[in-house]
């Protein structure tokens, strides 16, 4: 199986053979990523929007979770991916400009769908430019995959999801990791959701801790040591969450890069959990 990460030099050697997606995004300015893509992107890279393409409308039958960025059902992901050109055997590379903050979401979604050949460009667009890569301007339209519809694929091993009820029943018997910033995890501040705090028992591993100063992922051995230390006293399977199921995928990607597979995702995350007054909340 391919490494979940690819560096800019490796990508340059195979760029004509892969399907490229650019998922740059800004939570404060949702159209900023698309604007940046139009101004300059990797040659052939198709733009996908976090809200419109990588999330389902809240409360719709396309969604299998709640929260601010509902995860689409596997059937819906398959339908969309077919329209983007994703097909069995087609290698996919995803990039952003935020150290993989958003690229990890699409990486996880395609792995969850069963697509094994998907990687994140380590360091994203900035790393490509630093390596001397050229940028293309203007729009690139997706080319649907051949055939009438998405080819069925088996779910990738270890790419499981957990709903809110199942997670609440498992508290104390799983290792829950929260990817939000420490001040949000503690409940000191909450800029995005109506309630501050965290799910009881959740450990804190900010996704930014997976990155070096250059915006690239830390070496696999460093990631492995950090996650093993974090989970050393924990019991049960590892489950990842964040604010809305996006940056949790960054920790999943980091663990995969470190050779630590088999974690699950709670896709609704804090933004779903905290909206139900019956769910327990911890602070501090």
Tab-separated table of N, CA, C and O in Angstrom, residues 102 183 205:
chain	number	residue	atom	x	y	z
A	102	UNK	N	-7.140	20.314	5.774
A	102	UNK	CA	-8.341	19.974	5.017
A	102	UNK	C	-8.108	18.793	4.080
A	102	UNK	O	-9.034	18.031	3.807
A	183	UNK	N	-6.799	25.238	24.239
A	183	UNK	CA	-7.718	26.145	24.911
A	183	UNK	C	-9.178	25.816	24.611
A	183	UNK	O	-10.069	26.034	25.449
A	205	UNK	N	-4.763	16.039	21.570
A	205	UNK	CA	-3.626	16.005	20.649
A	205	UNK	C	-3.948	16.958	19.511
A	205	UNK	O	-4.569	16.586	18.506
